[in-house]
Amino acid sequence: MDVLISGASMAGLSAAYWFARLGHQVTVVERSDGLRPGGAPIDVRGRAIGTAQRMGILARIDDEKVRVLEPAKVLDGTGAQVATLDLRWFANETDEDTEITRDRLNQILLGAIPEGVEFRFRTSIASIADGAAGVDIAFTDGSAGHYDLVVGADGLHSNVRKLAFGPEKDYVRHFGYYVALVDLPNDRAWQRGMLNVPGLTIAVRDAGDGPQGMMLVASSELDYDYRDLDAQRGLIGDFLSRVDAWQVPALRAAFTDPAAKGFYFDSVSQTHMPSWIQGNVAVIGDAGHCAALLSGMGTTLAMVAAEALANTWTEFGGNTTAASPAYHERLRPYVQQCQAFALEGAPIMVPATQQALDERNATFREYAARFAK
Ligand SMILES: Cc1cc2nc3c(=O)[nH]c(=O)nc-3n(C[C@H](O)[C@H](O)[C@H](O)COP(=O)(O)OP(=O)(O)OC[C@H]3O[C@@H](n4cnc5c(N)ncnc54)[C@H](O)[C@@H]3O)c2cc1C
């Protein structure tokens, strides 16, 4: 049967793998002119370990995982060290949980996809007309197609969700934070570490592909055009102007440089939908059930949902309506569990008050002492 997937990232590439492996004809449309690069290391955890194993990519992921060499320095607002942080203290659900850069994982997923899958970059879905005989699609490049199933794997601001299910505001809930990432230039020696003031975390990390700056900030929902990069840089500049210690002025310059590489800014949000299937259209990954960056479960959910959707839909002979209850039954409890993890991540990554920060730092010191034994 013919399956169209919108978005070529963790969710879309995983879905392309599974639908093609199960014998379907797969087309992937991606708005960018290739796989969209960037992002901090992400986690492949819990049930995604089994999915990766069944995809035959677990060993590759393990080969390319981030190797933490030494704990990072944790600094206060003056730049003085107050603790250390080793993400392994928190990252592990099982011993096999793995941290890998987003770009490397996407390349591994792409490499696993069977031949015959058609990729169309710089293309997006312009309209969806769903009926009993399947889905008629018009593409932004003027072409058209007919599919048995359309899968929206196009991220938090999903185009497919908007076209088939309704506006973003009905499904996406701001989780109270914004995140920014940027690749740092080689014009200076960047110190690895994480500086915190209440409600603001500024970090420099190197996961093996060069130094990267990260900002995580508590903020109510902001009114800006999420596609306007100048507006994004302006917001980041304002947030970072709260601190002038450590290398923050240089980080601010890197974040606000229009020529910077690996720039990413978005709200930390969750997607909550009563149903991920409408007619012959489904949404997976951040489009359907974003768990928020603070959960560390977004990629895991994207990979797990792709496998579950492809298997369930195929089991029911491509009858989307018949497959829908079984699919929701299989996935819903895990999505709820993963989305709840985000509540645990926030007080660790970006404590809101000085008291919460002091308590968190004391916990880090206890962990450091315990793990040193
Ligand atoms: C540049 C970038 C950096 C990220 N960095 C981090 C990070 O550091 N930490 C973290 O936890 N999560 C990060 N994320 C989110 C993370 O990738 C997801 O939470 C998770 O892996 C689920 O993946 P997904 O495939 O559902 O969504 P995403 O990874 O967001 O992928 C969505 C894909 O759909 C494409 N797309 C969007 N609109 C359209 C359209 N109209 N037509 C066709 N294609 C479209 C996008 O270009 C993208 O390739 C990042 C996402 C992006 C895009």
Short mmCIF file of C-alpha atoms and ligand atoms in Angstrom, two decimals:
data_model
loop_
_atom_site.label_atom_id
_atom_site.label_comp_id
_atom_site.label_asym_id
_atom_site.label_seq_id
_atom_site.Cartn_x
_atom_site.Cartn_y
_atom_site.Cartn_z
CA MET A 1 0.00 0.00 0.00
CA ASP A 2 1.09 3.63 -0.47
CA VAL A 3 2.25 5.56 2.57
CA LEU A 4 3.26 9.22 2.63
CA ILE A 5 5.39 10.49 5.52
CA SER A 6 5.90 14.18 6.21
CA GLY A 7 9.19 14.95 8.03
CA ALA A 8 12.55 13.19 7.82
CA SER A 9 13.81 13.18 11.38
CA MET A 10 13.66 10.55 14.13
CA ALA A 11 9.93 9.87 13.80
CA GLY A 12 9.73 10.09 9.99
CA LEU A 13 12.88 8.09 9.27
CA SER A 14 11.85 5.39 11.74
CA ALA A 15 8.40 5.23 10.15
CA ALA A 16 9.94 5.02 6.66
CA TYR A 17 12.04 2.08 7.83
CA TRP A 18 9.11 0.15 9.34
CA PHE A 19 6.53 0.76 6.61
CA ALA A 20 9.06 -0.15 3.88
CA ARG A 21 10.21 -3.24 5.75
CA LEU A 22 6.59 -4.37 6.02
CA GLY A 23 6.27 -4.18 2.24
CA HIS A 24 4.63 -0.79 1.70
CA GLN A 25 5.54 1.79 -0.92
CA VAL A 26 6.89 4.78 1.03
CA THR A 27 7.37 8.42 0.06
CA VAL A 28 8.96 10.91 2.48
CA VAL A 29 8.62 14.66 2.06
CA GLU A 30 10.89 16.95 4.06
CA ARG A 31 10.73 20.73 4.07
CA SER A 32 14.50 21.20 4.48
CA ASP A 33 16.98 20.57 1.68
CA GLY A 34 18.33 17.48 3.46
CA LEU A 35 18.12 16.01 6.94
CA ARG A 36 17.78 19.02 9.20
CA PRO A 37 20.99 19.13 11.28
CA GLY A 38 21.51 20.43 14.81
CA GLY A 39 20.45 19.66 18.32
CA ALA A 40 22.05 18.50 21.51
CA PRO A 41 22.62 14.83 22.26
CA ILE A 42 19.36 12.94 22.73
CA ASP A 43 18.54 9.73 24.55
CA VAL A 44 17.57 6.35 23.14
CA ARG A 45 16.04 4.71 26.18
CA GLY A 46 13.49 2.28 27.53
CA ARG A 47 11.38 0.67 24.83
CA ALA A 48 13.36 2.35 22.02
CA ILE A 49 16.27 0.04 22.85
CA GLY A 50 14.11 -2.91 21.73
CA THR A 51 12.95 -0.98 18.66
CA ALA A 52 16.57 -0.18 17.72
CA GLN A 53 17.51 -3.82 18.19
CA ARG A 54 14.69 -4.97 15.89
CA MET A 55 15.83 -2.37 13.35
CA GLY A 56 19.36 -3.81 13.50
CA ILE A 57 20.90 -0.47 14.49
CA LEU A 58 21.55 -0.88 18.21
CA ALA A 59 25.22 -1.77 17.77
CA ARG A 60 25.77 1.25 15.49
CA ILE A 61 24.08 3.52 18.02
CA ASP A 62 26.29 2.08 20.73
CA ASP A 63 29.42 2.63 18.60
CA GLU A 64 28.54 6.27 18.04
CA LYS A 65 27.13 7.13 21.44
CA VAL A 66 28.40 10.06 23.46
CA ARG A 67 31.15 9.02 25.82
CA VAL A 68 31.20 11.15 28.95
CA LEU A 69 34.83 11.52 29.92
CA GLU A 70 34.55 13.60 33.06
CA PRO A 71 31.78 15.35 35.00
CA ALA A 72 30.96 18.95 34.03
CA LYS A 73 31.59 21.88 36.36
CA VAL A 74 28.45 23.44 37.82
CA LEU A 75 28.80 27.18 38.40
CA ASP A 76 26.85 29.86 40.24
CA GLY A 77 25.93 33.24 38.78
CA THR A 78 29.42 34.65 39.48
CA GLY A 79 31.12 31.81 37.61
CA ALA A 80 32.38 30.10 40.80
CA GLN A 81 32.21 26.30 40.85
CA VAL A 82 29.67 24.92 43.34
CA ALA A 83 29.25 21.28 42.23
CA THR A 84 29.84 18.83 39.40
CA LEU A 85 27.33 17.08 37.13
CA ASP A 86 27.60 13.74 35.42
CA LEU A 87 24.49 13.16 33.29
CA ARG A 88 24.84 9.41 33.83
CA TRP A 89 23.55 9.98 37.36
CA PHE A 90 20.14 10.76 35.86
CA ALA A 91 20.01 9.50 32.28
CA ASN A 92 19.64 5.81 32.87
CA GLU A 93 16.37 3.96 32.86
CA THR A 94 18.19 0.73 32.07
CA ASP A 95 21.90 -0.01 31.75
CA GLU A 96 21.55 0.02 27.97
CA ASP A 97 20.19 3.59 27.73
CA THR A 98 22.27 5.57 25.29
CA GLU A 99 22.98 9.22 24.56
CA ILE A 100 23.84 10.06 20.96
CA THR A 101 23.86 13.27 18.94
CA ARG A 102 20.70 13.93 16.95
CA ASP A 103 22.64 14.16 13.69
CA ARG A 104 24.38 10.83 14.17
CA LEU A 105 21.16 9.06 15.07
CA ASN A 106 19.40 10.49 12.03
CA GLN A 107 22.24 9.30 9.78
CA ILE A 108 22.03 5.82 11.30
CA LEU A 109 18.25 5.72 10.79
CA LEU A 110 18.63 6.93 7.19
CA GLY A 111 21.25 4.24 6.50
CA ALA A 112 18.90 1.51 7.75
CA ILE A 113 16.01 2.41 5.42
CA PRO A 114 15.44 -0.21 2.71
CA GLU A 115 15.98 0.74 -0.93
CA GLY A 116 12.95 1.95 -2.80
CA VAL A 117 11.82 4.64 -0.36
CA GLU A 118 11.43 7.91 -2.23
CA PHE A 119 12.73 11.07 -0.53
CA ARG A 120 11.53 14.46 -1.73
CA PHE A 121 13.36 17.31 -0.04
CA ARG A 122 12.35 21.00 -0.12
CA THR A 123 8.77 19.74 -0.36
CA SER A 124 5.82 19.93 1.96
CA ILE A 125 2.14 19.02 1.96
CA ALA A 126 -0.08 21.89 0.80
CA SER A 127 -3.49 20.24 1.25
CA ILE A 128 -5.04 16.99 2.41
CA ALA A 129 -8.36 15.65 1.08
CA ASP A 130 -9.19 12.47 2.99
CA GLY A 131 -11.97 10.08 1.92
CA ALA A 132 -13.04 6.43 2.01
CA ALA A 133 -10.81 5.60 -0.97
CA GLY A 134 -7.67 7.15 0.55
CA VAL A 135 -6.01 10.54 0.76
CA ASP A 136 -5.45 13.01 -2.07
CA ILE A 137 -2.46 15.24 -1.46
CA ALA A 138 -1.34 18.44 -3.15
CA PHE A 139 2.32 19.27 -2.59
CA THR A 140 3.91 22.70 -2.34
CA ASP A 141 5.91 22.03 -5.54
CA GLY A 142 2.67 21.78 -7.53
CA SER A 143 2.62 17.98 -7.79
CA ALA A 144 -0.12 15.71 -6.40
CA GLY A 145 -0.47 12.13 -5.16
CA HIS A 146 -2.87 9.56 -3.75
CA TYR A 147 -2.02 7.54 -0.61
CA ASP A 148 -3.61 4.93 1.64
CA LEU A 149 -2.08 6.51 4.74
CA VAL A 150 -0.47 9.87 5.52
CA VAL A 151 1.85 10.05 8.53
CA GLY A 152 2.66 13.44 10.04
CA ALA A 153 6.14 13.18 11.55
CA ASP A 154 6.84 16.85 11.11
CA GLY A 155 7.61 17.93 14.65
CA LEU A 156 6.12 20.15 17.31
CA HIS A 157 4.76 22.69 14.81
CA SER A 158 3.37 19.92 12.59
CA ASN A 159 1.87 20.93 9.27
CA VAL A 160 -0.05 17.63 8.92
CA ARG A 161 -1.60 18.07 12.36
CA LYS A 162 -2.72 21.56 11.43
CA LEU A 163 -4.22 20.42 8.10
CA ALA A 164 -5.94 17.25 9.34
CA PHE A 165 -6.64 17.79 13.05
CA GLY A 166 -6.81 21.55 13.59
CA PRO A 167 -4.75 24.45 14.94
CA GLU A 168 -1.61 24.05 17.07
CA LYS A 169 -3.16 25.87 20.03
CA ASP A 170 -5.67 23.01 20.46
CA TYR A 171 -2.92 20.47 21.09
CA VAL A 172 0.42 22.03 22.04
CA ARG A 173 0.89 23.07 25.67
CA HIS A 174 3.74 25.36 26.64
CA PHE A 175 5.68 23.64 29.42
CA GLY A 176 7.10 26.87 30.84
CA TYR A 177 10.58 26.96 29.25
CA TYR A 178 12.47 27.89 26.09
CA VAL A 179 15.58 26.18 24.78
CA ALA A 180 18.33 27.47 22.50
CA LEU A 181 21.33 25.69 20.98
CA VAL A 182 24.23 26.84 18.85
CA ASP A 183 27.51 25.42 17.55
CA LEU A 184 30.31 27.53 19.03
CA PRO A 185 33.02 29.05 16.81
CA ASN A 186 36.64 27.92 17.10
CA ASP A 187 37.93 31.43 17.79
CA ARG A 188 38.45 30.74 21.49
CA ALA A 189 38.87 27.86 23.91
CA TRP A 190 35.42 27.26 25.40
CA GLN A 191 35.22 25.92 28.94
CA ARG A 192 32.78 23.06 29.39
CA GLY A 193 30.34 23.57 32.23
CA MET A 194 26.90 24.67 33.31
CA LEU A 195 26.08 28.01 34.95
CA ASN A 196 22.78 28.48 36.77
CA VAL A 197 20.89 31.42 38.15
CA PRO A 198 17.24 30.94 39.16
CA GLY A 199 15.22 30.05 36.07
CA LEU A 200 18.18 30.17 33.68
CA THR A 201 20.74 27.52 32.69
CA ILE A 202 23.63 28.30 30.37
CA ALA A 203 25.90 25.44 29.36
CA VAL A 204 28.78 24.55 27.09
CA ARG A 205 29.18 20.93 26.09
CA ASP A 206 31.18 18.95 23.57
CA ALA A 207 29.60 15.62 22.65
CA GLY A 208 32.42 14.78 20.24
CA ASP A 209 31.48 16.98 17.28
CA GLY A 210 32.73 20.34 18.65
CA PRO A 211 31.63 22.73 21.40
CA GLN A 212 27.95 23.61 21.63
CA GLY A 213 26.20 26.32 23.65
CA MET A 214 22.85 25.64 25.32
CA MET A 215 20.40 27.94 27.06
CA LEU A 216 17.35 26.76 28.96
CA VAL A 217 15.16 29.46 30.45
CA ALA A 218 11.93 29.54 32.44
CA SER A 219 9.45 31.82 30.75
CA SER A 220 5.73 32.15 30.25
CA GLU A 221 4.60 31.71 26.66
CA LEU A 222 5.99 34.41 24.39
CA ASP A 223 4.19 36.03 21.52
CA TYR A 224 6.57 35.82 18.55
CA ASP A 225 6.64 34.22 15.11
CA TYR A 226 8.41 30.91 15.77
CA ARG A 227 9.89 30.97 12.24
CA ASP A 228 11.42 34.48 12.65
CA LEU A 229 15.11 33.85 13.38
CA ASP A 230 15.85 37.53 14.13
CA ALA A 231 13.07 37.56 16.72
CA GLN A 232 14.50 34.35 18.23
CA ARG A 233 18.01 35.83 18.44
CA GLY A 234 16.61 38.98 20.08
CA LEU A 235 14.83 36.92 22.76
CA ILE A 236 17.95 34.86 23.49
CA GLY A 237 20.06 38.04 23.73
CA ASP A 238 17.63 39.44 26.32
CA PHE A 239 17.61 36.25 28.39
CA LEU A 240 21.40 35.98 28.40
CA SER A 241 21.89 39.63 29.35
CA ARG A 242 20.89 38.61 32.89
CA VAL A 243 24.41 37.19 33.43
CA ASP A 244 27.80 38.64 32.57
CA ALA A 245 30.08 36.20 34.40
CA TRP A 246 32.05 33.23 33.01
CA GLN A 247 32.00 33.17 29.17
CA VAL A 248 28.38 34.31 28.93
CA PRO A 249 29.08 37.53 26.95
CA ALA A 250 30.91 35.44 24.31
CA LEU A 251 28.09 32.91 24.31
CA ARG A 252 25.59 35.72 23.84
CA ALA A 253 27.60 36.92 20.82
CA ALA A 254 27.63 33.38 19.39
CA PHE A 255 23.88 32.92 19.86
CA THR A 256 23.01 36.26 18.30
CA ASP A 257 25.35 35.88 15.29
CA PRO A 258 23.11 35.42 12.19
CA ALA A 259 25.89 33.34 10.59
CA ALA A 260 26.07 30.88 13.50
CA LYS A 261 25.80 27.19 12.70
CA GLY A 262 23.52 24.70 14.46
CA PHE A 263 21.19 27.43 15.72
CA TYR A 264 17.95 26.19 17.27
CA PHE A 265 15.37 27.93 19.44
CA ASP A 266 11.95 26.69 20.44
CA SER A 267 9.53 26.46 23.30
CA VAL A 268 9.73 23.44 25.56
CA SER A 269 6.22 22.11 24.99
CA GLN A 270 4.14 18.97 25.06
CA THR A 271 1.61 17.77 22.51
CA HIS A 272 -1.56 16.26 23.95
CA MET A 273 -4.12 14.78 21.55
CA PRO A 274 -7.20 12.70 22.32
CA SER A 275 -6.53 10.71 19.13
CA TRP A 276 -3.44 10.43 16.94
CA ILE A 277 -5.44 9.12 14.01
CA GLN A 278 -8.09 10.96 12.02
CA GLY A 279 -9.47 9.18 8.97
CA ASN A 280 -6.41 7.97 7.06
CA VAL A 281 -4.03 10.47 8.64
CA ALA A 282 -1.85 9.75 11.68
CA VAL A 283 0.60 11.90 13.63
CA ILE A 284 3.63 10.48 15.46
CA GLY A 285 6.65 11.88 17.32
CA ASP A 286 6.58 15.48 18.51
CA ALA A 287 3.68 16.18 16.14
CA GLY A 288 1.40 13.84 18.09
CA HIS A 289 2.87 13.32 21.54
CA CYS A 290 5.86 15.56 22.20
CA ALA A 291 7.10 14.76 25.69
CA ALA A 292 9.15 17.99 26.01
CA LEU A 293 12.92 18.16 25.96
CA LEU A 294 13.05 18.01 29.77
CA SER A 295 11.65 14.45 29.69
CA GLY A 296 14.54 13.04 27.68
CA MET A 297 11.96 10.74 26.06
CA GLY A 298 11.06 12.51 22.77
CA THR A 299 13.26 10.40 20.52
CA THR A 300 12.36 7.19 22.31
CA LEU A 301 8.66 7.91 21.82
CA ALA A 302 9.19 8.84 18.16
CA MET A 303 10.94 5.53 17.42
CA VAL A 304 8.50 3.42 19.44
CA ALA A 305 5.41 5.05 17.89
CA ALA A 306 6.75 4.55 14.35
CA GLU A 307 7.16 0.82 14.91
CA ALA A 308 3.78 0.49 16.66
CA LEU A 309 1.91 2.37 13.94
CA ALA A 310 3.47 0.46 11.05
CA ASN A 311 2.91 -2.91 12.74
CA THR A 312 -0.66 -2.21 13.84
CA TRP A 313 -1.76 -0.71 10.53
CA THR A 314 -0.27 -3.63 8.62
CA GLU A 315 -1.82 -6.16 11.01
CA PHE A 316 -5.24 -4.63 10.25
CA GLY A 317 -4.63 -4.84 6.49
CA GLY A 318 -4.20 -1.09 6.07
CA ASN A 319 -7.66 -0.37 7.47
CA THR A 320 -6.84 2.74 9.48
CA THR A 321 -10.18 2.96 11.27
CA ALA A 322 -9.95 -0.66 12.40
CA ALA A 323 -6.31 -0.27 13.49
CA SER A 324 -6.89 2.91 15.48
CA PRO A 325 -8.22 1.48 18.80
CA ALA A 326 -5.48 -1.16 19.00
CA TYR A 327 -2.79 1.42 18.18
CA HIS A 328 -3.98 3.81 20.87
CA GLU A 329 -4.24 1.00 23.40
CA ARG A 330 -0.65 -0.02 22.69
CA LEU A 331 0.88 3.44 22.76
CA ARG A 332 -1.18 5.63 25.13
CA PRO A 333 0.12 4.33 28.51
CA TYR A 334 3.74 4.69 27.40
CA VAL A 335 3.17 8.23 26.11
CA GLN A 336 1.60 9.21 29.44
CA GLN A 337 4.51 7.71 31.35
CA CYS A 338 7.11 9.47 29.16
CA GLN A 339 5.35 12.84 29.28
CA ALA A 340 5.31 12.65 33.09
CA PHE A 341 9.15 12.43 33.11
CA ALA A 342 9.31 16.09 32.03
CA LEU A 343 8.12 17.14 35.49
CA GLU A 344 11.16 15.45 36.99
CA GLY A 345 13.63 17.01 34.55
CA ALA A 346 12.78 20.65 35.22
CA PRO A 347 13.97 20.91 38.86
CA ILE A 348 17.23 19.21 37.89
CA MET A 349 18.01 21.17 34.75
CA VAL A 350 16.61 24.62 35.55
CA PRO A 351 15.67 25.20 39.22
CA ALA A 352 13.31 28.13 39.64
CA THR A 353 14.55 29.76 42.87
CA GLN A 354 17.87 30.24 44.66
CA GLN A 355 16.72 27.84 47.37
CA ALA A 356 15.84 25.17 44.79
CA LEU A 357 19.22 25.74 43.12
CA ASP A 358 21.10 25.37 46.41
CA GLU A 359 19.22 22.15 47.18
CA ARG A 360 19.89 20.77 43.71
CA ASN A 361 23.59 21.58 43.98
CA ALA A 362 23.73 19.84 47.35
CA THR A 363 22.17 16.77 45.69
CA PHE A 364 24.79 16.90 42.93
CA ARG A 365 27.55 16.98 45.56
CA GLU A 366 26.02 13.97 47.32
CA TYR A 367 25.82 12.05 44.04
CA ALA A 368 29.43 12.93 43.21
CA ALA A 369 30.58 11.63 46.60
CA ARG A 370 28.48 8.47 46.27
CA PHE A 371 29.59 7.65 42.69
CA ALA A 372 33.24 8.37 43.51
CA LYS A 373 33.25 5.45 45.96
C1 LIG B 1 16.99 21.32 14.62
C2 LIG B 1 16.40 20.55 15.78
C3 LIG B 1 17.13 20.44 16.97
C4 LIG B 1 16.61 19.73 18.04
N1 LIG B 1 17.34 19.64 19.18
C5 LIG B 1 16.89 18.91 20.22
C6 LIG B 1 17.66 18.76 21.40
O1 LIG B 1 18.74 19.30 21.52
N2 LIG B 1 17.18 18.01 22.42
C7 LIG B 1 15.96 17.39 22.31
O2 LIG B 1 15.55 16.71 23.26
N3 LIG B 1 15.21 17.53 21.21
C8 LIG B 1 15.64 18.26 20.16
N4 LIG B 1 14.86 18.40 19.04
C9 LIG B 1 13.57 17.70 19.01
C10 LIG B 1 13.77 16.22 18.79
O3 LIG B 1 14.36 15.98 17.54
C11 LIG B 1 12.41 15.57 18.92
O4 LIG B 1 11.88 15.85 20.20
C12 LIG B 1 12.33 14.07 18.86
O5 LIG B 1 13.45 13.45 18.43
C13 LIG B 1 11.14 13.62 18.00
O6 LIG B 1 11.47 13.77 16.65
P1 LIG B 1 10.43 14.12 15.53
O7 LIG B 1 10.94 13.41 14.32
O8 LIG B 1 9.06 13.88 15.98
O9 LIG B 1 10.54 15.69 15.36
P2 LIG B 1 11.72 16.63 14.84
O10 LIG B 1 13.04 16.07 15.18
O11 LIG B 1 11.40 17.99 15.29
O12 LIG B 1 11.61 16.54 13.23
C14 LIG B 1 10.55 17.07 12.47
C15 LIG B 1 10.99 17.06 11.00
O13 LIG B 1 9.91 17.50 10.19
C16 LIG B 1 10.37 18.47 9.28
N5 LIG B 1 9.25 19.35 8.94
C17 LIG B 1 8.73 20.35 9.68
N6 LIG B 1 7.70 20.93 9.03
C18 LIG B 1 7.59 20.28 7.84
C19 LIG B 1 6.72 20.42 6.74
N7 LIG B 1 5.77 21.37 6.72
N8 LIG B 1 6.86 19.57 5.68
C20 LIG B 1 7.84 18.61 5.69
N9 LIG B 1 8.71 18.45 6.72
C21 LIG B 1 8.58 19.28 7.78
C22 LIG B 1 11.49 19.17 10.03
O14 LIG B 1 12.37 19.85 9.15
C23 LIG B 1 12.15 18.00 10.73
O15 LIG B 1 13.09 17.35 9.89
C24 LIG B 1 15.32 19.12 17.95
C25 LIG B 1 14.59 19.24 16.77
C26 LIG B 1 15.11 19.94 15.67
C27 LIG B 1 14.29 20.05 14.41
#
